[in-house]
mmCIF file of C-alpha atoms in Angstrom:
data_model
loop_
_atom_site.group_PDB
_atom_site.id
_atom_site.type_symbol
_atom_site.label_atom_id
_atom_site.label_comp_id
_atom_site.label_asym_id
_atom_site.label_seq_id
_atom_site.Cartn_x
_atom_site.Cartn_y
_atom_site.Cartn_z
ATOM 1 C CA UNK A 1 0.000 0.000 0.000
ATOM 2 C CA UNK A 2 1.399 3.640 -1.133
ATOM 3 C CA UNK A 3 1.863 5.588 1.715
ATOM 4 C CA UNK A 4 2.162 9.017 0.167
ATOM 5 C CA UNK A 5 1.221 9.298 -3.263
ATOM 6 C CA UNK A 6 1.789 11.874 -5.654
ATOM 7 C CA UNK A 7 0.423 12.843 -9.050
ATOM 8 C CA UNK A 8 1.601 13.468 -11.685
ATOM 9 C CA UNK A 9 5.736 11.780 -11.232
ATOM 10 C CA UNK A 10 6.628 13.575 -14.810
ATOM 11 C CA UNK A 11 5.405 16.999 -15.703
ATOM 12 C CA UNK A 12 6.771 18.763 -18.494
ATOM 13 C CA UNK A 13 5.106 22.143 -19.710
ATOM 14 C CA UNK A 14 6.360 25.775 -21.212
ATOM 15 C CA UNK A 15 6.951 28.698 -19.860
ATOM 16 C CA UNK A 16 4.077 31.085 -18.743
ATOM 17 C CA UNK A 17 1.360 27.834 -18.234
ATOM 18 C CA UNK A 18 -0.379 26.750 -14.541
ATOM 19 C CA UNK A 19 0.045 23.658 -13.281
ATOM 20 C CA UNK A 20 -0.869 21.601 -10.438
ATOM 21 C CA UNK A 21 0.634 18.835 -8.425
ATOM 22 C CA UNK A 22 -1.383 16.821 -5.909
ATOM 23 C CA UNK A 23 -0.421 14.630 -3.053
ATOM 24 C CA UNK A 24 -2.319 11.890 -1.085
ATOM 25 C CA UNK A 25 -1.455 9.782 2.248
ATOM 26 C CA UNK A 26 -3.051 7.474 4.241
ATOM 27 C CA UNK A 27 -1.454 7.052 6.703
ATOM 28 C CA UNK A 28 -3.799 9.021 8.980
ATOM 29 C CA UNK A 29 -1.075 12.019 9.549
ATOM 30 C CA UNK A 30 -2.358 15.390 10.614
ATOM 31 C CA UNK A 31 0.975 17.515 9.134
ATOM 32 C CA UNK A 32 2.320 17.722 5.065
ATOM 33 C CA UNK A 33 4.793 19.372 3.335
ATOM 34 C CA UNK A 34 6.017 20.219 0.405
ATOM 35 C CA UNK A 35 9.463 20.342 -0.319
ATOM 36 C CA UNK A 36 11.536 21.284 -3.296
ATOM 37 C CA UNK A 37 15.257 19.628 -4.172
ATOM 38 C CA UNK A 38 17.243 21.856 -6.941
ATOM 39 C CA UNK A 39 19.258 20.014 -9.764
ATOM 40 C CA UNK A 40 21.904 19.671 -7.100
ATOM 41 C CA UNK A 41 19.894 17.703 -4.396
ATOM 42 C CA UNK A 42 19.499 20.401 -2.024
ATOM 43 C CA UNK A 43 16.138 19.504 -0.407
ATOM 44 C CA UNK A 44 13.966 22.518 0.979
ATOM 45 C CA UNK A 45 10.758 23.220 2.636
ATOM 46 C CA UNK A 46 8.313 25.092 1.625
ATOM 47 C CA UNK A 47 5.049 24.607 2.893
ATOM 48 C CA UNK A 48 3.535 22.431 5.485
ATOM 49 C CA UNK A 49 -0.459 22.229 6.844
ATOM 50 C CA UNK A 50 -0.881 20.927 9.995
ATOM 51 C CA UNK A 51 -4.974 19.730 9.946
ATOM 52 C CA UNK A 52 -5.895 21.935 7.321
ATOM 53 C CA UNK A 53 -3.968 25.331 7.829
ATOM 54 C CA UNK A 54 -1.083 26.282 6.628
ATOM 55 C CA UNK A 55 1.851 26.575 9.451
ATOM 56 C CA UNK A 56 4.990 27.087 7.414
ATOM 57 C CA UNK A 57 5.245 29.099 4.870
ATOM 58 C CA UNK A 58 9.004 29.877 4.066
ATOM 59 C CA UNK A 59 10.279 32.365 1.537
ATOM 60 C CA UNK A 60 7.902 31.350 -1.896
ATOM 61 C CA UNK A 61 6.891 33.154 -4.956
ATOM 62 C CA UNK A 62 2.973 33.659 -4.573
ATOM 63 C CA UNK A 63 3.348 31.961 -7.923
ATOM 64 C CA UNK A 64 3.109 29.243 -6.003
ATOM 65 C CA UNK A 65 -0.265 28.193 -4.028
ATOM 66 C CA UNK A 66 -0.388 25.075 -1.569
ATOM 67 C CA UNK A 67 -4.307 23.796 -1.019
ATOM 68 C CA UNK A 68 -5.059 21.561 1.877
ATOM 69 C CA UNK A 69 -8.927 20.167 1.340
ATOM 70 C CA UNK A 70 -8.756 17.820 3.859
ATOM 71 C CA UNK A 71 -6.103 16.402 6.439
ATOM 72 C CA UNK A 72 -4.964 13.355 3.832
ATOM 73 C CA UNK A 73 -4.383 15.926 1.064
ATOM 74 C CA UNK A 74 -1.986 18.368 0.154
ATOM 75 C CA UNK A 75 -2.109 19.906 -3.293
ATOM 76 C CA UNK A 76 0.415 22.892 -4.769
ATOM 77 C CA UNK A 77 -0.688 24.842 -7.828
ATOM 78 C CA UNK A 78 1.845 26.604 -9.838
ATOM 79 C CA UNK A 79 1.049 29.828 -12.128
ATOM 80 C CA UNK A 80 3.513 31.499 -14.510
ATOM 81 C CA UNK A 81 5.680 28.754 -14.217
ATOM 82 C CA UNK A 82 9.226 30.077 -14.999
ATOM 83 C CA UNK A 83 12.496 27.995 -16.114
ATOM 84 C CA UNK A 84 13.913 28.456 -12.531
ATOM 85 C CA UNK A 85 10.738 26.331 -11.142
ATOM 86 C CA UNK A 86 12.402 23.544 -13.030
ATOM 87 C CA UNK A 87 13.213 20.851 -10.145
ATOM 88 C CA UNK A 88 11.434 17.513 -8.699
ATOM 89 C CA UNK A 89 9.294 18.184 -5.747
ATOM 90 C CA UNK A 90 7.901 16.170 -2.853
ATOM 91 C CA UNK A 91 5.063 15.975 -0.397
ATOM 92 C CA UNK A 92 5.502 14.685 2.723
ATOM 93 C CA UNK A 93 3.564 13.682 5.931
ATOM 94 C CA UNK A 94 4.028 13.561 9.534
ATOM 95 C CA UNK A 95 2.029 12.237 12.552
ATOM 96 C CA UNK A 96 1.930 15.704 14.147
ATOM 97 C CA UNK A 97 3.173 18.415 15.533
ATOM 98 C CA UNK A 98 4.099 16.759 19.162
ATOM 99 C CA UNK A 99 6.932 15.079 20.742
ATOM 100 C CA UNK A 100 8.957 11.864 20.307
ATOM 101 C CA UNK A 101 7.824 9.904 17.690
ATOM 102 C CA UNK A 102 5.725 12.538 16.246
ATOM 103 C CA UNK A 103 7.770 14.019 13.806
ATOM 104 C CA UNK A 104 9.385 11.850 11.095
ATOM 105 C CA UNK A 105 8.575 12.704 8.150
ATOM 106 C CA UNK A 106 7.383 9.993 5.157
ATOM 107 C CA UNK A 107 8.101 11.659 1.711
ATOM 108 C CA UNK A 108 6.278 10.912 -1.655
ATOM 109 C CA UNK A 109 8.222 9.716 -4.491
ATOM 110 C CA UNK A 110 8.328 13.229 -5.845
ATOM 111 C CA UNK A 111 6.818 15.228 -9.161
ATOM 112 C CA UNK A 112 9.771 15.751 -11.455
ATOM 113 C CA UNK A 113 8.911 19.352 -13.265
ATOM 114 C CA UNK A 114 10.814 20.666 -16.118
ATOM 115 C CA UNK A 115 9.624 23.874 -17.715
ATOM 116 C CA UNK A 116 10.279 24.928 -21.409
ATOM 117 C CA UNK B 1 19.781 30.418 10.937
ATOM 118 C CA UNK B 2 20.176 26.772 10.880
ATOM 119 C CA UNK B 3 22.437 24.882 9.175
ATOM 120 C CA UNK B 4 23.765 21.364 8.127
ATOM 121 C CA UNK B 5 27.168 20.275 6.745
ATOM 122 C CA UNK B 6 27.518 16.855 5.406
ATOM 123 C CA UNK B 7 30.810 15.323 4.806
ATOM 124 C CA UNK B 8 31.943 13.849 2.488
ATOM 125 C CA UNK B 9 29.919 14.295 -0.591
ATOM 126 C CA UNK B 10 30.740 11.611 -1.676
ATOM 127 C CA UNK B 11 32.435 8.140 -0.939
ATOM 128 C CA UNK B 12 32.843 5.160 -2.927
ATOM 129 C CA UNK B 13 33.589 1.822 -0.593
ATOM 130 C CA UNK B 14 34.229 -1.603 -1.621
ATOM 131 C CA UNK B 15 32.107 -4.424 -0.111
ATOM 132 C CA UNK B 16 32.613 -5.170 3.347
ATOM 133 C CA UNK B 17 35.031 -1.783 4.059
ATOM 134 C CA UNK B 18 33.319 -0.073 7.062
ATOM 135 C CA UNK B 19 33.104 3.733 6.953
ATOM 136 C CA UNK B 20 31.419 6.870 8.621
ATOM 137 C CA UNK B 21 29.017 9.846 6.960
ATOM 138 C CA UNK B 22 29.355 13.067 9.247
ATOM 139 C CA UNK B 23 26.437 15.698 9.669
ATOM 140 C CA UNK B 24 27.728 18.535 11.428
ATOM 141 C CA UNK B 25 25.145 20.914 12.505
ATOM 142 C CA UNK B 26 24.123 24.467 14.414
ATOM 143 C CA UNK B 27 20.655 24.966 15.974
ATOM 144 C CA UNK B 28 19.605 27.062 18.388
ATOM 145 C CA UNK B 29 18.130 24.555 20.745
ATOM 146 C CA UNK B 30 17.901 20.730 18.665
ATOM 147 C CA UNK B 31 14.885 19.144 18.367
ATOM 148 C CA UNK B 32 15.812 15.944 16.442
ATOM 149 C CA UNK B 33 18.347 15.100 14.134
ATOM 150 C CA UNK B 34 17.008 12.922 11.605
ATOM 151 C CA UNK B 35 18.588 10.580 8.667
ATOM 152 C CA UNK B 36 17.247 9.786 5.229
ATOM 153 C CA UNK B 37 18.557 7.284 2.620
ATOM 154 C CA UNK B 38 17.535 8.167 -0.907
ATOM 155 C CA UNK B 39 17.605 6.046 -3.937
ATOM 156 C CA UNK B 40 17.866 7.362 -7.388
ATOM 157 C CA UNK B 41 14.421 8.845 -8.983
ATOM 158 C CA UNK B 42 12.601 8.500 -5.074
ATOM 159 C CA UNK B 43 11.870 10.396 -2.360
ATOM 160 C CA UNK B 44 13.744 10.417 1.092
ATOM 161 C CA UNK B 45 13.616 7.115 3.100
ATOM 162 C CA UNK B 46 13.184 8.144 6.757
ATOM 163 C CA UNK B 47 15.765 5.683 8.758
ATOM 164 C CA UNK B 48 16.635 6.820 12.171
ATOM 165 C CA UNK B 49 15.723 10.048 14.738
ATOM 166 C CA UNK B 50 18.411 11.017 17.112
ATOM 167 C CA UNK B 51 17.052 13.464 20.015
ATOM 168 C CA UNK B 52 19.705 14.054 22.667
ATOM 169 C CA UNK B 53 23.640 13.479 22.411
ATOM 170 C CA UNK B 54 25.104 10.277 23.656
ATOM 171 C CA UNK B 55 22.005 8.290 21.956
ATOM 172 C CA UNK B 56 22.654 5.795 18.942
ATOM 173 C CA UNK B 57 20.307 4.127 16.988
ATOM 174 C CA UNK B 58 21.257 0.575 14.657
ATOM 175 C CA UNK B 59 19.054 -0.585 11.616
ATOM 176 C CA UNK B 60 20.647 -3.515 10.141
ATOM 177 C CA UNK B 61 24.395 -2.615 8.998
ATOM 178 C CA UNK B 62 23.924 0.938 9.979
ATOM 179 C CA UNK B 63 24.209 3.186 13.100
ATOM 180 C CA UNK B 64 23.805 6.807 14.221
ATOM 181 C CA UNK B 65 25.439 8.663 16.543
ATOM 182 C CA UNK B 66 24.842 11.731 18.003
ATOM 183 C CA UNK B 67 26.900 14.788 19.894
ATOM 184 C CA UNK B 68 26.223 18.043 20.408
ATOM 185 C CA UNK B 69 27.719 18.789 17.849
ATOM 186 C CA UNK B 70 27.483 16.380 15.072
ATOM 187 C CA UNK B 71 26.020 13.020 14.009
ATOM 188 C CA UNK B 72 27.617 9.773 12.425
ATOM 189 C CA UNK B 73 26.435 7.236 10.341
ATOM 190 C CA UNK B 74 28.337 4.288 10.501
ATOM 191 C CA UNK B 75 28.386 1.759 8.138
ATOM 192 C CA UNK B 76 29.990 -1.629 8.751
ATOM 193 C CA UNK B 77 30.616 -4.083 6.005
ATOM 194 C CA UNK B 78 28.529 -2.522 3.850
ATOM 195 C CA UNK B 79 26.940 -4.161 0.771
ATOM 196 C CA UNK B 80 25.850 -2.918 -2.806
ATOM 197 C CA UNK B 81 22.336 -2.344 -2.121
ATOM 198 C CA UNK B 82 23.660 0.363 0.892
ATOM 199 C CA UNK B 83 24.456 2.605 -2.336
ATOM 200 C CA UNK B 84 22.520 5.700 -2.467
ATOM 201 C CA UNK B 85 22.335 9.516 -1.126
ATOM 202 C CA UNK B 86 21.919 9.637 2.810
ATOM 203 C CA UNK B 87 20.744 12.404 3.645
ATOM 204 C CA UNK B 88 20.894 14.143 7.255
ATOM 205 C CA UNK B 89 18.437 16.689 8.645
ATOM 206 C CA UNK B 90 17.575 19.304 11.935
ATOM 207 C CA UNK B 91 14.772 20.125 13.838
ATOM 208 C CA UNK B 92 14.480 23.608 15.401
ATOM 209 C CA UNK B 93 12.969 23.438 18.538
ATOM 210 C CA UNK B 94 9.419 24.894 19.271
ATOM 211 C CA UNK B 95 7.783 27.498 17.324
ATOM 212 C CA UNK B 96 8.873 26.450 14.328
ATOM 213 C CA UNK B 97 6.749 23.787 13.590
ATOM 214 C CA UNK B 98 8.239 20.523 12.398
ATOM 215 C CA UNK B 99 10.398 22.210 10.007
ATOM 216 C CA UNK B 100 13.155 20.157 8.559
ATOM 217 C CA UNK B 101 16.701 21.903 7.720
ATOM 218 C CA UNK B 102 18.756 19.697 5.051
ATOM 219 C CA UNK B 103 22.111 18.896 4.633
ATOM 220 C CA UNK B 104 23.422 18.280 0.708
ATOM 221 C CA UNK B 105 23.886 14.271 1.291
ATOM 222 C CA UNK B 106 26.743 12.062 1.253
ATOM 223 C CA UNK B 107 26.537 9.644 -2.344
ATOM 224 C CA UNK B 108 27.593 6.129 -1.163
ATOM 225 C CA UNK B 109 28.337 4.224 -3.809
ATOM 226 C CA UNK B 110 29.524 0.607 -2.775
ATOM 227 C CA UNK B 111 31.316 -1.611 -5.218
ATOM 228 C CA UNK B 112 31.847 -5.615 -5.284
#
């Protein structure tokens, strides 16, 4: 059973279009992320939802738009895309927010973007 | 700000030759130290959480260590399916969520 899923793994598009990726888990977590790792593996967050609302929100274009519906889903639309957006990004989930135990994190298998 | 150093980038072993992966780190105030494995074209495999220094964790042919002001991975007679990117990673204490701070990975590649 996938534990976070992620949709599309490949997206290639051009310049200027919108685009959305979407993440699923079910593995009952209350906390996701979405991270982004550059063409030189440098992994970075930048969003995470902890039961619907957004709780980290680090230094983003607005371009870019994270959308929790529900606790088991994390989606992050993308307008204007631009050539520097080019990079594979992944959602992940955690338990919580809490103590021991509470806050490994269980990453996707990532949405490789390129943009033309 | 928070940072993590990895060291080395990258390391090629043969089969069986024992090594260590260093992630050396600054916080202000740790909440976990945390290590991924990652395998070519997939996301971060979470393998151990380290919370206070002096504790070590084992999984198999690995171990983690961890001081106050770095963490090892040791890996002891390692075999080719040990080959990928582990990656090493900080949480700041509260306030800042759960937050994860990256280091850049160590590439093991292990030969026959």
């Amino acid at each position: 059973d996938t534990a976070v899923s992620q949709t599309p793994k490949y997206l290639v598009t051009q310049m200027g279009n919108d685009k959305s990726i979407k993440c699923e888990q079910n593995l009952g977590h209350d906390t996701m992320y979405w991270y982004k790792q550059d063409s030189k593996k440098f992994l970075k967050i930048m969003f995470s939802y902890n039961n619907k609302e957004l709780i980290i929100n680090e230094t983003v274009p607005n371009r870019f738009s994270p959308k929790s519906p529900d606790k088991a889903h994390l989606n992050l639309h993308i307008n204007s895309l631009e050539l520097g957006d080019s990079a594979v990004y992944f959602c992940a989930s955690s338990q919580g927010l809490g103590g021991r135990g509470y806050n490994e994190q269980f990453f996707g298998p990532g949405t490789r973007l390129t943009v033309l | 700000e928070d940072q993590v150093t990895q060291s080395p980038e990258a390391l090629r072993l043969q089969e069986g030759e024992s090594s260590s992966l260093n992630c050396s780190y600054t916080v202000s105030g740790l909440r976990g130290l945390f290590w991924y494995r990652q395998d070519p074209g997939k996301g971060p495999e979470f393998l151990f959480t380290l919370y206070s220094a002096g504790e070590e964790k084992e999984k198999e042919r690995l171990k983690a260590t961890l001081t106050k002001k770095e963490s090892f991975l040791h890996i002891t007679a390692p075999k080719p399916e040990d080959s990928a990117t582990y990656l090493c990673a900080v949480q700041a204490p509260p306030g800042t969520a759960s937050k994860l701070t990256f280091g850049t990975g160590t590439r093991l590649q292990v030969t026959l």
